[in-house]
Short mmCIF file of C-alpha atoms in Angstrom, two decimals:
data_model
loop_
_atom_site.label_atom_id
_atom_site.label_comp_id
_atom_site.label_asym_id
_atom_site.label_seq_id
_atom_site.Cartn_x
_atom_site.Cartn_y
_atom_site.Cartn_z
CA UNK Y 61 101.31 142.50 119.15
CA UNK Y 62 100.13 141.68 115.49
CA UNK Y 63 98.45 138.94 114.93
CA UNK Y 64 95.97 138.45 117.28
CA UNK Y 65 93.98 135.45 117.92
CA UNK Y 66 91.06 136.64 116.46
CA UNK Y 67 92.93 137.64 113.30
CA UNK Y 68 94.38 134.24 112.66
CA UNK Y 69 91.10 132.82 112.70
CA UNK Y 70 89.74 135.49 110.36
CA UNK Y 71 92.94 134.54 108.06
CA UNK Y 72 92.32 130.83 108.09
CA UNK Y 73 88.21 130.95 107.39
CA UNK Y 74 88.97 132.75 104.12
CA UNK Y 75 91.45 130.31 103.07
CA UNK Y 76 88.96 127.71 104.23
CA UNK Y 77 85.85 129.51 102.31
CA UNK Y 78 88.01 131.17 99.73
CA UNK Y 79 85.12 133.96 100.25
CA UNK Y 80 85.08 137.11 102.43
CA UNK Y 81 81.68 137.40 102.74
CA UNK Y 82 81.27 133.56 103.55
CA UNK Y 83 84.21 133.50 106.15
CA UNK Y 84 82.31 136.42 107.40
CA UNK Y 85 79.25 134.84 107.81
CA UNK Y 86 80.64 131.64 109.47
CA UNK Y 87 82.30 133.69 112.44
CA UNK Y 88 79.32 136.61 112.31
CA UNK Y 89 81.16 139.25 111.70
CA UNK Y 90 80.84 141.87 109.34
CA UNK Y 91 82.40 141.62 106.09
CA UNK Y 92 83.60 144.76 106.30
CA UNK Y 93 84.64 144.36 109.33
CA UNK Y 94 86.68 141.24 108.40
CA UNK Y 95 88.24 142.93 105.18
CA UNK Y 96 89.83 145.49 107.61
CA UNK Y 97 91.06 143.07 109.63
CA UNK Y 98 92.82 141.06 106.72
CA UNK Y 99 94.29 144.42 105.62
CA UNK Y 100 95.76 145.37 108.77
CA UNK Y 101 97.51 141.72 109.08
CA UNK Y 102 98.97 142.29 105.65
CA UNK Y 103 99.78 145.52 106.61
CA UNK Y 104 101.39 144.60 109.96
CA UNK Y 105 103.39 141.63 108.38
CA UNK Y 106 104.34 143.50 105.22
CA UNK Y 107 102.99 140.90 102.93
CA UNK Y 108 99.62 140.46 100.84
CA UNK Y 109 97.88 136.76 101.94
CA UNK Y 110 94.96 136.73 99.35
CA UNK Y 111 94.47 138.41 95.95
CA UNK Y 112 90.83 139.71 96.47
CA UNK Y 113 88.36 140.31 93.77
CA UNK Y 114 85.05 139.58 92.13
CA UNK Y 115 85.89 135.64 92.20
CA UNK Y 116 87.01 135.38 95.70
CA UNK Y 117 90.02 135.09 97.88
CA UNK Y 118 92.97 133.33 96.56
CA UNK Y 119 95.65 132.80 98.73
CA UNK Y 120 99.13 133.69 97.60
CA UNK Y 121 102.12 131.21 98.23
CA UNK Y 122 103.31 133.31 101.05
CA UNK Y 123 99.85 133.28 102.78
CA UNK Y 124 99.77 129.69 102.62
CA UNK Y 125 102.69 129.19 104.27
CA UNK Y 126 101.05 131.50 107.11
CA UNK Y 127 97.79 130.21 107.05
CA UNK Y 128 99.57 126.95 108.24
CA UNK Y 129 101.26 128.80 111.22
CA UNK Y 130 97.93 130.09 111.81
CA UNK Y 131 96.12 126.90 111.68
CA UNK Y 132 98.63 125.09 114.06
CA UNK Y 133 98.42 128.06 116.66
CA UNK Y 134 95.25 127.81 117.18
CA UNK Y 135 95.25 124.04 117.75
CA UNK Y 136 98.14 124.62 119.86
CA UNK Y 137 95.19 126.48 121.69
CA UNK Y 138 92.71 124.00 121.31
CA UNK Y 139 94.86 121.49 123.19
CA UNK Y 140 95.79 124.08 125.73
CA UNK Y 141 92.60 125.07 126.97
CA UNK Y 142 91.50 121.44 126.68
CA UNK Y 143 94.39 120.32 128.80
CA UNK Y 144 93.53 122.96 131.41
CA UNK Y 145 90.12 121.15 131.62
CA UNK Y 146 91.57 118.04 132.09
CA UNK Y 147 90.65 114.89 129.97
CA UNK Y 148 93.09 115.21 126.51
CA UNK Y 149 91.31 115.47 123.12
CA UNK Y 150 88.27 113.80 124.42
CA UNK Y 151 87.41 117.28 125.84
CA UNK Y 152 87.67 118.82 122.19
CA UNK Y 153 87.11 118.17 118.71
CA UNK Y 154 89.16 116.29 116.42
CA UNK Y 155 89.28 116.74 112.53
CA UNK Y 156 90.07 113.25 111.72
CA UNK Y 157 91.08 112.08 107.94
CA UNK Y 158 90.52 108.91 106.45
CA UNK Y 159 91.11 106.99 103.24
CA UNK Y 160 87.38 106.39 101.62
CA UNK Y 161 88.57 102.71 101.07
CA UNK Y 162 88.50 102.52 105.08
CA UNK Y 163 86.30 105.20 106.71
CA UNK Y 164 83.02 103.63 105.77
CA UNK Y 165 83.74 100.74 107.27
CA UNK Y 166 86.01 101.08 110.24
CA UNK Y 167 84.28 104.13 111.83
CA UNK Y 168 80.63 103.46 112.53
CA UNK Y 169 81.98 101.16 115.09
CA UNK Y 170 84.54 103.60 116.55
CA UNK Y 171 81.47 106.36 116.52
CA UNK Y 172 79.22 104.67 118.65
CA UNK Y 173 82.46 103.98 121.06
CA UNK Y 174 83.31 107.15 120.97
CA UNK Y 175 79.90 108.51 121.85
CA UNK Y 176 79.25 105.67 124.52
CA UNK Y 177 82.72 106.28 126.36
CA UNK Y 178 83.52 110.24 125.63
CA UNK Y 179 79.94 112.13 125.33
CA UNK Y 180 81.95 115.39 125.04
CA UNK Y 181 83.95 114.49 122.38
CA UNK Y 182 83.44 115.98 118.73
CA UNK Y 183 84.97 113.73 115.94
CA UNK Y 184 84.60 115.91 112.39
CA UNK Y 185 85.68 112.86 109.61
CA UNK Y 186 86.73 114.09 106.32
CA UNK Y 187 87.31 111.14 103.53
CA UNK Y 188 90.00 112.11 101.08
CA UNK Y 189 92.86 110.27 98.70
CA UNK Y 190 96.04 109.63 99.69
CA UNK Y 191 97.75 113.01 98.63
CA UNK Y 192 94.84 114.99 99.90
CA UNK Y 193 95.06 113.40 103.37
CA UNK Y 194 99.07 114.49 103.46
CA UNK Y 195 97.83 118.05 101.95
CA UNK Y 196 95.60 118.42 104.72
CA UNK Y 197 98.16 117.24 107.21
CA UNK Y 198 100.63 119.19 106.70
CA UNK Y 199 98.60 122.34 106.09
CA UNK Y 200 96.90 121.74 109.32
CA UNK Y 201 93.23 121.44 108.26
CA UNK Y 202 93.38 117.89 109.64
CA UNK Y 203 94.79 117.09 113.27
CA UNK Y 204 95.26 113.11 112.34
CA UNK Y 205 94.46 111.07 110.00
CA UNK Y 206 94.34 107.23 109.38
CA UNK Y 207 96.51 106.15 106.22
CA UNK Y 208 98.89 104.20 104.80
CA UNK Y 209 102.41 105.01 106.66
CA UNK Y 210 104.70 105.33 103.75
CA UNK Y 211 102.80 107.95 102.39
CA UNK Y 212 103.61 110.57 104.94
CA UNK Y 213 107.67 111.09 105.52
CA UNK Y 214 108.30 113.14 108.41
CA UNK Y 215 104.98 112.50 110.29
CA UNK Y 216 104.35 110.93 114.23
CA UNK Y 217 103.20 107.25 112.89
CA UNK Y 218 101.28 104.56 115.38
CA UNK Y 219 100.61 101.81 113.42
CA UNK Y 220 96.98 100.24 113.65
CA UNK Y 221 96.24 97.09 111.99
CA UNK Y 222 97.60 95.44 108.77
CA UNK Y 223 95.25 94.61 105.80
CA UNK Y 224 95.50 91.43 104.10
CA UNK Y 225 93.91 91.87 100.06
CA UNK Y 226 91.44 90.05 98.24
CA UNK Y 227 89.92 89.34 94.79
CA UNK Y 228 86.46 89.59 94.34
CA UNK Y 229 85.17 88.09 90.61
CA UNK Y 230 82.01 87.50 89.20
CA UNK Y 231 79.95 84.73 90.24
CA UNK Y 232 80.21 82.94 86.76
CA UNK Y 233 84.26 83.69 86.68
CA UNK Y 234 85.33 80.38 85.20
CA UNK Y 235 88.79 80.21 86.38
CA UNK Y 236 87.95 81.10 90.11
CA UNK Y 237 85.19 79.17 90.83
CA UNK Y 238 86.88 76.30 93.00
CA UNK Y 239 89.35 78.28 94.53
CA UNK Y 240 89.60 79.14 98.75
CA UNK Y 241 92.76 81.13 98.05
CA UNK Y 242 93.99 82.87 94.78
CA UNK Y 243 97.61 82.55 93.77
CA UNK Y 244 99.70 85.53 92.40
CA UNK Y 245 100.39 83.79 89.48
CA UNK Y 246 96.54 83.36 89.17
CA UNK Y 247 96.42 87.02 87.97
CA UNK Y 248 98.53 86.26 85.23
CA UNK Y 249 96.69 87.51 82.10
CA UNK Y 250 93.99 89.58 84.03
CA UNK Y 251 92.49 92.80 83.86
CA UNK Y 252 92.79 94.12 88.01
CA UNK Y 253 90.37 97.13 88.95
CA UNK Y 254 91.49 99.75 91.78
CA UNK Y 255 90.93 102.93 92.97
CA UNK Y 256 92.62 106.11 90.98
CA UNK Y 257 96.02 107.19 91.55
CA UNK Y 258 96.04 109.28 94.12
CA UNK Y 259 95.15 106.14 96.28
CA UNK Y 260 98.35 104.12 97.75
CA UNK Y 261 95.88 101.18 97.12
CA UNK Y 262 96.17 101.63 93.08
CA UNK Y 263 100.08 101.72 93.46
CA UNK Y 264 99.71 98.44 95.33
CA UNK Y 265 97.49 97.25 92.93
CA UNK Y 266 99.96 98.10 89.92
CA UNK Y 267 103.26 96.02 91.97
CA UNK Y 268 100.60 93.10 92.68
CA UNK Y 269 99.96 93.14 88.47
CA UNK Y 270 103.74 93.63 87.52
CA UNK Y 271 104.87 90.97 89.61
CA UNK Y 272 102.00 88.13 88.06
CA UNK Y 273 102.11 89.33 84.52
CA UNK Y 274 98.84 91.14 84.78
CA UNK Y 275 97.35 94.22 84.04
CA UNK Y 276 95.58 97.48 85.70
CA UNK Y 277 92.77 98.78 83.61
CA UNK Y 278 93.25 101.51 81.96
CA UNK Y 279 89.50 102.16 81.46
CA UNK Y 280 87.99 102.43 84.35
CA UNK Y 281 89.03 103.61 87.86
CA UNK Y 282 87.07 103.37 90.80
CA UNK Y 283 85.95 106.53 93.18
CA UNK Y 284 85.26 103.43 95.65
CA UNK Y 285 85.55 100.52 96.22
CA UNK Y 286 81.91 99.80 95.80
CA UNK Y 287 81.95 100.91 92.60
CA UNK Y 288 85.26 98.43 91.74
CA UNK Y 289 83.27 95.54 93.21
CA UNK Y 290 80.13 96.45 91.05
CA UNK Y 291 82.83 96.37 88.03
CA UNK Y 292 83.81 92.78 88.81
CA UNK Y 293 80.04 91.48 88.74
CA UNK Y 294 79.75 92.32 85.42
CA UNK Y 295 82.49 90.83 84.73
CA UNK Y 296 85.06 93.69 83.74
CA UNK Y 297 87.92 92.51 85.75
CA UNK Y 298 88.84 91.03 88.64
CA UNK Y 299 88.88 93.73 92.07
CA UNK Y 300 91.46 93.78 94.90
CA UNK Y 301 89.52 94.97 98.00
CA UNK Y 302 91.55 95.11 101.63
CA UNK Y 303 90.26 92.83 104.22
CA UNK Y 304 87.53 94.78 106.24
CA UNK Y 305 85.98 95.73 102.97
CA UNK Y 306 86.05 92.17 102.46
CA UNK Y 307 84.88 91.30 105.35
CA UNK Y 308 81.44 93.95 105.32
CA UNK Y 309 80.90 92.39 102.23
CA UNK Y 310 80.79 89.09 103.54
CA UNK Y 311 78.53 89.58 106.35
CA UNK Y 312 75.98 91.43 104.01
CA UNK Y 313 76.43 88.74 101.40
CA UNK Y 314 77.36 89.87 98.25
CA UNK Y 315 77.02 89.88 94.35
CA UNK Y 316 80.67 88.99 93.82
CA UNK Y 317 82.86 85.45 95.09
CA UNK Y 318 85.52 86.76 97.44
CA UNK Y 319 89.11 85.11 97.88
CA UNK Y 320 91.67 85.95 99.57
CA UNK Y 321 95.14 86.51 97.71
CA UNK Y 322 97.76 84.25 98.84
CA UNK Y 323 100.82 86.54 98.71
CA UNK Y 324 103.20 87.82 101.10
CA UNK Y 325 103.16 91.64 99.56
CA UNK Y 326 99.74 91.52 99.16
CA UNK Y 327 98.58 93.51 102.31
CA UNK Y 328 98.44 97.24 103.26
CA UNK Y 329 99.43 98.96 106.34
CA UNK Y 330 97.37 101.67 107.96
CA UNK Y 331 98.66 104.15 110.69
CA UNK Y 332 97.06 106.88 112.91
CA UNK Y 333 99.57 109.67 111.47
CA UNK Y 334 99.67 113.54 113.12
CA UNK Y 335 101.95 116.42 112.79
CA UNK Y 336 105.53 115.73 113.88
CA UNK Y 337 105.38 117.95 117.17
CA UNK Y 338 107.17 117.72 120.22
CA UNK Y 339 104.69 115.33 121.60
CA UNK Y 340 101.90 113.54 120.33
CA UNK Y 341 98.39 114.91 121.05
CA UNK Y 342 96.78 113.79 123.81
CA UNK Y 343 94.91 110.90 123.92
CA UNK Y 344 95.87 109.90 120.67
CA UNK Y 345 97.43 106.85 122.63
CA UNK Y 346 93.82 105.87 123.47
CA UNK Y 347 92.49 106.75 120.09
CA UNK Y 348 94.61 104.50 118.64
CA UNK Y 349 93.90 101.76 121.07
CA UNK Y 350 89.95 102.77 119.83
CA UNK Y 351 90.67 102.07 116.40
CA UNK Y 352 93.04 98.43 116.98
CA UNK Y 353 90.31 97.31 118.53
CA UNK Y 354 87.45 97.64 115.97
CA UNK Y 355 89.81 96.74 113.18
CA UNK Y 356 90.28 93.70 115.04
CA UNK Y 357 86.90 92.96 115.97
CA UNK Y 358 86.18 93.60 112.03
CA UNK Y 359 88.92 91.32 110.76
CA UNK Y 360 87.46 87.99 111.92
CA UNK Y 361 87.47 86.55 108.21
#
């Protein structure tokens, strides 16, 4: 029966490589080889995946609807031959997504944990916005990932840890200078920096300003939230950073005065999200239980 195993993961390393000879190389094979193998799946299933030519392999809608079948098979797989070993994901590999405005700081710890406790485990991070995350999700080039809940309709959700936000201003901001706790209507009249908008934290950002009168700059948006802190030093606005940013920053000392926001709304909620399957992965339970505890041990400010 068409496909085989071996064909699905021919089909998914060209749509990962976009590249026959490259997908070829990664699972040394042939690339001819390979290229009859892709033509007798099209031919079997009556239905042309890719468009081949001199700039690659682009997938066609239809193929990426069965490059996700493909990609979710062969966890299915994965988990099988891992639960046949005994000991749940931390057997395997995991391909693990994460919002850059958390990954930096909340995974070195779970790492070493990881590492310590489950020497057999393989955790693969990729850092990617919002909408990529959900992309990736849902296409099945991620197995979890660790975002904000609302963001992902329809997916298994275990919430984590919530994030309280802050303000970091230059050291010389005038208006900020005595404060231990900043006000919403403090922000009345100010210039807020944030990530782009494919990050839920910009859309936060951009309620946080409506609601005090202020404003998101419209001429400059951060790729991190390093580079939104540098920003406020110079004085170019004021940046809303979640707490175990905050918190790195603080233990590091810093170039910027941090205070935390005094607001009800002014938080963000972060999940452990996977595909909504008839049971959640196993040991995602402990996973999960990994991650609380870091966060926690992080969120001491």
């Amino acid at each position: 029966m068409r496909p085989t195993l071996r064909q699905l993961e021919y089909i998914v390393a060209v749509a990962d490589t976009g590249q026959v000879g490259l997908a070829a190389t990664r699972l040394n094979v042939s690339q001819p080889s390979l290229s009859a193998q892709l033509s007798e799946v099209e031919s079997d299933l009556g239905t042309q995946l890719f468009q081949r030519g001199r700039a690659g392999a682009k997938i066609t809608p239809v193929g990426e609807e069965v490059v996700r079948r493909a990609r979710l098979i062969l966890h299915e797989i994965q988990d099988l031959r891992v639960a046949a070993r005994g000991g749940g994901i931390f057997q395997g590999r995991l391909r693990l997504g994460v919002l850059p405005s958390i990954g930096p700081y909340l995974l070195p710890g779970v790492a070493r944990r990881l590492h310590r406790e489950h020497p057999r485990f393989r955790l693969i991070v990729r850092e990617e916005s919002t909408r990529d995350l959900d992309e990736g999700l849902r296409s099945g080039r991620l197995d979890m990932i660790i975002s904000t809940p609302e963001d992902h309709p329809g997916a298994r959700r275990a919430h984590l840890f919530t994030e309280k936000l802050w303000v970091a201003v230059a050291l010389d901001h005038p208006e900020f200078s005595t404060l231990t706790r900043v006000p919403l209507s403090a922000l009345k009249g100010q210039t807020l920096l944030t990530l782009g908008a494919g990050h839920r934290l910009s859309h936060i950002v951009a309620g946080l300003a409506a609601r005090a009168g202020g404003r998101v700059s419209d001429e400059y948006e951060g790729t991190s939230l390093d580079a939104i802190r540098l920003m406020a030093a110079t004085g170019a606005g004021l940046a809303i950073l979640p707490s175990i940013y905050a918190a790195t920053e603080l233990r590091r000392g810093t170039d910027v005065r941090l205070v935390a926001l005094d607001d009800a709304d002014a938080m963000r909620d972060l999940a452990l999200v996977q595909p909504q399957l008839p049971e959640p992965r196993p040991g995602s339970d402990v996973l999960a239980e990994i991650l609380q505890s870091e966060a926690n041990r992080l969120l001491t400010i």
